[in-house]
mmCIF file of C-alpha atoms in Angstrom:
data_model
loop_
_atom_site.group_PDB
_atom_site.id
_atom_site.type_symbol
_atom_site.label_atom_id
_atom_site.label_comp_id
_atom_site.label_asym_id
_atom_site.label_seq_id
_atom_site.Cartn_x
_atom_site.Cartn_y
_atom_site.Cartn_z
ATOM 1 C CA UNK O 123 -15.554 -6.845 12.971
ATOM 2 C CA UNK O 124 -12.280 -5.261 12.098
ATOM 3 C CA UNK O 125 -11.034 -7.543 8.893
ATOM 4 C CA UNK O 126 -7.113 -6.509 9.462
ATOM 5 C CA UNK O 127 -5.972 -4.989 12.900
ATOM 6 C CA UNK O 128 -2.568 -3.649 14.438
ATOM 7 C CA UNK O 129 -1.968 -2.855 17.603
ATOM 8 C CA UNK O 130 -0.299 -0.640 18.789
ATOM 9 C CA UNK O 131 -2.323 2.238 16.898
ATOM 10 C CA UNK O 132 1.048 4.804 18.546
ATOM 11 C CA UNK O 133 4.317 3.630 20.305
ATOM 12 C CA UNK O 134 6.579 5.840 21.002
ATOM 13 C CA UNK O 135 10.516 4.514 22.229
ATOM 14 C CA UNK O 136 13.495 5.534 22.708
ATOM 15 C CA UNK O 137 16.207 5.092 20.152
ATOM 16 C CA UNK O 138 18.246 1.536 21.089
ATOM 17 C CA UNK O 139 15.191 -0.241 22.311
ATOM 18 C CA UNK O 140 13.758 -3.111 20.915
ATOM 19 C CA UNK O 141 9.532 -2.946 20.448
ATOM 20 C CA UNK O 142 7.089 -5.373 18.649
ATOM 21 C CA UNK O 143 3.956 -4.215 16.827
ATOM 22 C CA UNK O 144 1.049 -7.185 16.069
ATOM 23 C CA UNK O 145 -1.350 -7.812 13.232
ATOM 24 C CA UNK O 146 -4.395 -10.079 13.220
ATOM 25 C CA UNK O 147 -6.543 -10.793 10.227
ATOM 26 C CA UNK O 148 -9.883 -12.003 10.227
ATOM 27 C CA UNK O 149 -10.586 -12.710 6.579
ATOM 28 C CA UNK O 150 -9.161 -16.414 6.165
ATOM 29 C CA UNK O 151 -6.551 -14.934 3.656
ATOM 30 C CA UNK O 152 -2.886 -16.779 2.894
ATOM 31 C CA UNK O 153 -0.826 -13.942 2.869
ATOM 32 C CA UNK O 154 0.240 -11.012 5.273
ATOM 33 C CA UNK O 155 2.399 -7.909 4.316
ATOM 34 C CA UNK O 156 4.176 -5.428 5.938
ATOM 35 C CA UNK O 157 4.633 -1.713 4.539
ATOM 36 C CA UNK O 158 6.759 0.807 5.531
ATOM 37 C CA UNK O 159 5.252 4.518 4.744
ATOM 38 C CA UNK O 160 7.717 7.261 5.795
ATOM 39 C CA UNK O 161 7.374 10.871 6.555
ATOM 40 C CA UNK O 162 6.339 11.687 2.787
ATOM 41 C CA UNK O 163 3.906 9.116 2.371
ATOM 42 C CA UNK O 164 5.942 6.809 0.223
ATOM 43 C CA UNK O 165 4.782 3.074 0.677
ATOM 44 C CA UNK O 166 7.068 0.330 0.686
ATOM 45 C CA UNK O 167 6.864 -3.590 1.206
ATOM 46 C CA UNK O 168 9.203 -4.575 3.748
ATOM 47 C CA UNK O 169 7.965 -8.019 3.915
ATOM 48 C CA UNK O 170 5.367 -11.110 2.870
ATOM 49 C CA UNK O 171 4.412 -14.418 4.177
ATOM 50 C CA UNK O 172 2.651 -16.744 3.007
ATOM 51 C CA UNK O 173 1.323 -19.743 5.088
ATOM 52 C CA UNK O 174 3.198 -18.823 7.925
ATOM 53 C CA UNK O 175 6.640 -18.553 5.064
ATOM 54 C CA UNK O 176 8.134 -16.042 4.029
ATOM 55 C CA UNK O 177 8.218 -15.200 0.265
ATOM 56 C CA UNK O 178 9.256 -11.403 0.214
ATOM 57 C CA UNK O 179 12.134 -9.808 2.412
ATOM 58 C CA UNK O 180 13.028 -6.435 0.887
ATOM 59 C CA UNK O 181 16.487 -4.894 1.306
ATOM 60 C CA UNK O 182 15.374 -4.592 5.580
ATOM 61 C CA UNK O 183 17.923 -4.424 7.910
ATOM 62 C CA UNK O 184 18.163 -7.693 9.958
ATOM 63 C CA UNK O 185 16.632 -5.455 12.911
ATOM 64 C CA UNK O 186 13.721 -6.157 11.623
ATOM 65 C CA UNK O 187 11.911 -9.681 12.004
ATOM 66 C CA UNK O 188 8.684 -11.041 10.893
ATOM 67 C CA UNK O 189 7.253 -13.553 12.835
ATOM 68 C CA UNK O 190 4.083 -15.310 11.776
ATOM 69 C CA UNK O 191 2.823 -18.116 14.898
ATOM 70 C CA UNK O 192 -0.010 -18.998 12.602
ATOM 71 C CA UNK O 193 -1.498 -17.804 9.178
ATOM 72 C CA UNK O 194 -3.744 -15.220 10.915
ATOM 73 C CA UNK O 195 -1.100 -13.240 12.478
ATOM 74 C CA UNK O 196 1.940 -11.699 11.184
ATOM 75 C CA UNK O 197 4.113 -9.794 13.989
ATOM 76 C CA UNK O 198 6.853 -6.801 13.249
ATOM 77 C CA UNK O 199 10.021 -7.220 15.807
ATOM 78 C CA UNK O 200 12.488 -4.762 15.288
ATOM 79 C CA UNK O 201 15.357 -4.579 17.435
ATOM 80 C CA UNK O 202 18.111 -1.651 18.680
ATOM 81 C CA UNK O 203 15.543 1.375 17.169
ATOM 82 C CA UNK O 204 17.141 4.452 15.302
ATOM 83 C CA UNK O 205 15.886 7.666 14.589
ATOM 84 C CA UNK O 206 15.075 6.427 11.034
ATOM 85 C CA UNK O 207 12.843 3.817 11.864
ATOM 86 C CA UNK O 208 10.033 6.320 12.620
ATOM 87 C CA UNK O 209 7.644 5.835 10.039
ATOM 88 C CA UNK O 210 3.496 4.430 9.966
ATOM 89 C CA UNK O 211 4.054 0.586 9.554
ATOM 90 C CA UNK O 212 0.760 -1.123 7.901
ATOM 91 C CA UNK O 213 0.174 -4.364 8.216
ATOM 92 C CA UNK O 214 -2.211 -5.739 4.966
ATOM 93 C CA UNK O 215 -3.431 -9.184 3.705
ATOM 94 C CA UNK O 216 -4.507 -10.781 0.765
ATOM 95 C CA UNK O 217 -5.846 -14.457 -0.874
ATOM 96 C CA UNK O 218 -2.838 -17.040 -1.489
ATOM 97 C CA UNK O 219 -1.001 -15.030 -5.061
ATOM 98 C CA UNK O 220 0.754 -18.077 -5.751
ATOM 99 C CA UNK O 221 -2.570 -19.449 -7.067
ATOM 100 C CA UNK O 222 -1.723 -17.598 -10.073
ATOM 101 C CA UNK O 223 -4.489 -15.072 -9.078
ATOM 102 C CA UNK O 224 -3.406 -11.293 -7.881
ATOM 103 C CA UNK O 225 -5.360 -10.596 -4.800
ATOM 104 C CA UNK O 226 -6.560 -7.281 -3.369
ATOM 105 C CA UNK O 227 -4.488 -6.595 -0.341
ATOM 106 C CA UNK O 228 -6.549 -4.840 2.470
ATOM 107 C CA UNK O 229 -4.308 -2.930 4.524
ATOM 108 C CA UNK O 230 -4.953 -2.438 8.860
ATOM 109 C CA UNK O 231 -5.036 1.000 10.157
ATOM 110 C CA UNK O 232 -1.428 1.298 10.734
ATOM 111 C CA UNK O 233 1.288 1.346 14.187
ATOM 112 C CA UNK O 234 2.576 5.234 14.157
ATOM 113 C CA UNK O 235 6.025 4.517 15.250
ATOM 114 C CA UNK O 236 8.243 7.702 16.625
ATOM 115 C CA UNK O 237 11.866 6.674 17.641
ATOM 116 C CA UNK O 238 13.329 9.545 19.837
ATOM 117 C CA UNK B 706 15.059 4.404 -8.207
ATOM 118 C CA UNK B 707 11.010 4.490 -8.258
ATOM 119 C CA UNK B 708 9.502 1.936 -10.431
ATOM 120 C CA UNK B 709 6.192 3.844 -10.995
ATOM 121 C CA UNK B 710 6.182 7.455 -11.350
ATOM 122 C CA UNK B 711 2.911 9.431 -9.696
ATOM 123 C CA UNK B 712 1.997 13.240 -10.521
ATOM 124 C CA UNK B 713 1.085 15.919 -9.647
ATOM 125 C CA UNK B 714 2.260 15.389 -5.655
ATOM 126 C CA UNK B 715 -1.091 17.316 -5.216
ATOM 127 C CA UNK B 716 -4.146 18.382 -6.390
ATOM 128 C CA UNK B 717 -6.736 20.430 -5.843
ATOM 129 C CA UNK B 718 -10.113 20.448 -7.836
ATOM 130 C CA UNK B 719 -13.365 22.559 -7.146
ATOM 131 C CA UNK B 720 -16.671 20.505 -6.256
ATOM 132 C CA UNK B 721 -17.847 18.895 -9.344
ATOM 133 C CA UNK B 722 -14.658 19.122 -11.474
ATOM 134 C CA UNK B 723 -12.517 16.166 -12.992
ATOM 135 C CA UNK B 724 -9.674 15.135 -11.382
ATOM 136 C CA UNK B 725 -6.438 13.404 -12.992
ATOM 137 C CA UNK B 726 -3.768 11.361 -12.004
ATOM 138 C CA UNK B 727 -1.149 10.396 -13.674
ATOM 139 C CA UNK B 728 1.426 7.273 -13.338
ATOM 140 C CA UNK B 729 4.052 5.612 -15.061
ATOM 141 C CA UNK B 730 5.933 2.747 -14.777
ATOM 142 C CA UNK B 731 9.495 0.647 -15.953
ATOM 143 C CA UNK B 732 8.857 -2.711 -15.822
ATOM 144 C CA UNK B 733 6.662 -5.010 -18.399
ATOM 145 C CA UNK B 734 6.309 -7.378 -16.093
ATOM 146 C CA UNK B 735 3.814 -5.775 -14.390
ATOM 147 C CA UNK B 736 0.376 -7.245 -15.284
ATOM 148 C CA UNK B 737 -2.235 -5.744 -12.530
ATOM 149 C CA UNK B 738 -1.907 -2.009 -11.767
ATOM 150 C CA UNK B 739 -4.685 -0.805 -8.686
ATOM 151 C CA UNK B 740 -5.543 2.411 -7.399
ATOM 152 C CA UNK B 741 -5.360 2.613 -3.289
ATOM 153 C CA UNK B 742 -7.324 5.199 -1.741
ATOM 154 C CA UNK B 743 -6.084 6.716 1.647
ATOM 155 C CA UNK B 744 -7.593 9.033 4.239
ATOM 156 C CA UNK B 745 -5.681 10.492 7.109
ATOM 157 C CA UNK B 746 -5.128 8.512 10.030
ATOM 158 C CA UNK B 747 -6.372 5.423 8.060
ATOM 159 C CA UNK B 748 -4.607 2.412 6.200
ATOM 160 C CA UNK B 749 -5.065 2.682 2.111
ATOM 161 C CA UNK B 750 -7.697 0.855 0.635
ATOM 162 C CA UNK B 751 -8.635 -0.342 -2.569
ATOM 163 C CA UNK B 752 -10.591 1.787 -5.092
ATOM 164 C CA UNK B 753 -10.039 0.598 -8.595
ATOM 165 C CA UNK B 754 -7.664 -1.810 -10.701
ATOM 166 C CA UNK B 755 -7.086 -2.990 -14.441
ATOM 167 C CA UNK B 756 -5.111 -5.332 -16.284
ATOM 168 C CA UNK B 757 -2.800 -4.280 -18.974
ATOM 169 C CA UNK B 758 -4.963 -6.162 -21.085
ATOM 170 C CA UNK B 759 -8.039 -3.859 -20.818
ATOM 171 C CA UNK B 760 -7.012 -0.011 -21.803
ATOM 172 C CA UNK B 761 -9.957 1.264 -19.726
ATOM 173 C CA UNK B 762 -11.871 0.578 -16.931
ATOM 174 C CA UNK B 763 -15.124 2.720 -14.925
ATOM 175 C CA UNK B 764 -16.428 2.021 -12.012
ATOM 176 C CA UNK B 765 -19.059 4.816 -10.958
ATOM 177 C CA UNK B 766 -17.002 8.116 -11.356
ATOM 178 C CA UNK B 767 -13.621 6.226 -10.706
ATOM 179 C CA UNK B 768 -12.168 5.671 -14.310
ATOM 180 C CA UNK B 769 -8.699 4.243 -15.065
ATOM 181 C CA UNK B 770 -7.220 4.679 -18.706
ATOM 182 C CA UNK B 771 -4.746 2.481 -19.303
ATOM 183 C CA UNK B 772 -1.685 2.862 -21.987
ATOM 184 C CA UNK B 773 0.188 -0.444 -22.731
ATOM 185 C CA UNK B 774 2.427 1.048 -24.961
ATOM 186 C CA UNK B 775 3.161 4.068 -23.238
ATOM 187 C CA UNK B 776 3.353 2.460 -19.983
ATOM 188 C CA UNK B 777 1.389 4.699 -18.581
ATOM 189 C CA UNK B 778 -2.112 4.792 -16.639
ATOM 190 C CA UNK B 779 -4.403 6.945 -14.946
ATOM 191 C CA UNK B 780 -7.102 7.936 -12.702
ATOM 192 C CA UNK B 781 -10.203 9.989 -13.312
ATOM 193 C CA UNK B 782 -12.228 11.152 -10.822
ATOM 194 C CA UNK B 783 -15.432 12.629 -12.507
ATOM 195 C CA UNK B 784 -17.771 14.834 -10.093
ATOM 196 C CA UNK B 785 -15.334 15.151 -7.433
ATOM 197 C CA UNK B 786 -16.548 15.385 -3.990
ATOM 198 C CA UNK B 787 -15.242 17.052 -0.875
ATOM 199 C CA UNK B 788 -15.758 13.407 0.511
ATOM 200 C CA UNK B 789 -13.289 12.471 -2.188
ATOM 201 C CA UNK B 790 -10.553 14.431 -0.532
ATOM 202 C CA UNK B 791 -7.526 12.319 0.197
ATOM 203 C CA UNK B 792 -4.000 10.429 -0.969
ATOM 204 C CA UNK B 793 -4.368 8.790 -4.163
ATOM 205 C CA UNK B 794 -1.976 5.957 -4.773
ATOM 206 C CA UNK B 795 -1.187 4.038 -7.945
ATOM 207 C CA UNK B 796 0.671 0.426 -8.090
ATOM 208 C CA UNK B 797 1.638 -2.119 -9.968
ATOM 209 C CA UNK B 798 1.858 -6.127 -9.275
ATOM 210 C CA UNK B 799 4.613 -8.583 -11.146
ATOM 211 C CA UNK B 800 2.108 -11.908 -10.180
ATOM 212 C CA UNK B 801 4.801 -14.305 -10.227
ATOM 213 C CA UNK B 802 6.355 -11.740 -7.339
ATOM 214 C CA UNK B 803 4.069 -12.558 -4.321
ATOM 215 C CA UNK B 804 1.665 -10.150 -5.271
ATOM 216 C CA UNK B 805 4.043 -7.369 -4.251
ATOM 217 C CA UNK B 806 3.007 -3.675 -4.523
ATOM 218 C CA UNK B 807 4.984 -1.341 -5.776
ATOM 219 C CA UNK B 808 3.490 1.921 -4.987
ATOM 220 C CA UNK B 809 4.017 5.617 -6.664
ATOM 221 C CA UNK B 810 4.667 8.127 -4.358
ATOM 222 C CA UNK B 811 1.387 9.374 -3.821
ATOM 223 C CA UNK B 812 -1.297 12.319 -5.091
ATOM 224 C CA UNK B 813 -2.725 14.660 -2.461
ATOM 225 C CA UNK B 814 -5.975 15.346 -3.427
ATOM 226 C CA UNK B 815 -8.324 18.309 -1.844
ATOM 227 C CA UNK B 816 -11.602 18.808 -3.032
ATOM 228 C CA UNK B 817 -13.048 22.199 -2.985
ATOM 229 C CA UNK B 818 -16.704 22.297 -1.910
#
């Protein structure tokens, strides 16, 4: 039933290690996201892909790598963790936006990520 | 530097007040601005959105106002509800960006019953 899900919900590593979170969405949509919200709440795309492509890499470290095996899943790999990596990542999808249209992006219920 | 601007940080209304949010933003070439709605423990979610060609939009007691000229928008929340307690977020879209969101930096909102 769930329309975007992320697992894990919590994962907590140590700092150097390398960890993978996974998204899944069930809504037939184009497009996956991932946001970064830190320890304020501030939201910020990290990535997009579009039909398995990626269209949007922002200013992210080259620890971190999207991989998308088909349009349904988008996966987060982020390699050597540090301390500042601990943040909520949210995984979120939308209809294709280079239709011309602006889709609503609906967002999963987030990986809680602490690096120690 | 933040693209769109978001006040107050937080907020707190008595049951059955109005409650206001305010954002701004930089860029003109942002042509869909939505309001994302977030409870703890949960991803955001969509609550409201306008176009920049519209300068106001209601849906039930959710009400954006929207100043082209300004460059500035809000949120009105009319009859607040306890239930209504939670992060407000405001955005704005560039469509010929991959339907990016660039997100203010959030409104904490408690409702007092």
């Amino acid at each position: 039933d769930t329309a975007v899900s992320q697992t894990p919900k919590y994962l907590v590593t140590q700092m150097g290690n390398d960890k993978s979170i996974k998204c899944e969405q069930n809504l037939g949509h184009d497009t996956m996201y991932w946001y970064k919200q830190d320890s304020k709440k501030f939201l910020k795309i990290m990535f997009s892909y579009n039909n398995k492509e990626l269209i949007i890499n922002e200013t992210v470290p080259n620890r971190f790598s999207p991989k998308s095996p088909d349009k349904a899943h988008l996966n987060l790999h982020i390699n050597s963790l540090e301390l500042g990596d601990s943040a909520v990542y949210f995984c979120a999808s939308s209809q294709d936006p280079l239709s011309g249209r602006v889709g609503t992006q609906y967002f999963g219920p987030g990986t809680r990520l602490l690096v120690l | 530097q933040q693209q769109v601007k978001q006040s107050p940080q937080s907020l707190i209304v008595q049951k059955g007040g109005i409650s206001i949010i305010n954002c701004a933003y930089e860029n003109t070439a942002f042509d869909y601005f939505p309001w994302y709605q977030q409870f703890p423990g949960k991803g955001p979610a969509l609550l409201i959105a306008i176009r920049p060609d519209v300068s106001e939009k209601k849906e039930g007691r959710f009400t954006i106002s929207f100043n082209k000229s300004a460059k500035q928008f809000s949120l009105h929340i009319m009859d607040s509800q306890p239930g209504d307690s939670a992060t407000y977020f405001c955005a704005a879209v560039r469509g010929n960006a991959g339907n990016m969101l660039t997100f203010g930096g959030g409104t904490r909102l408690m409702v007092k019953p």
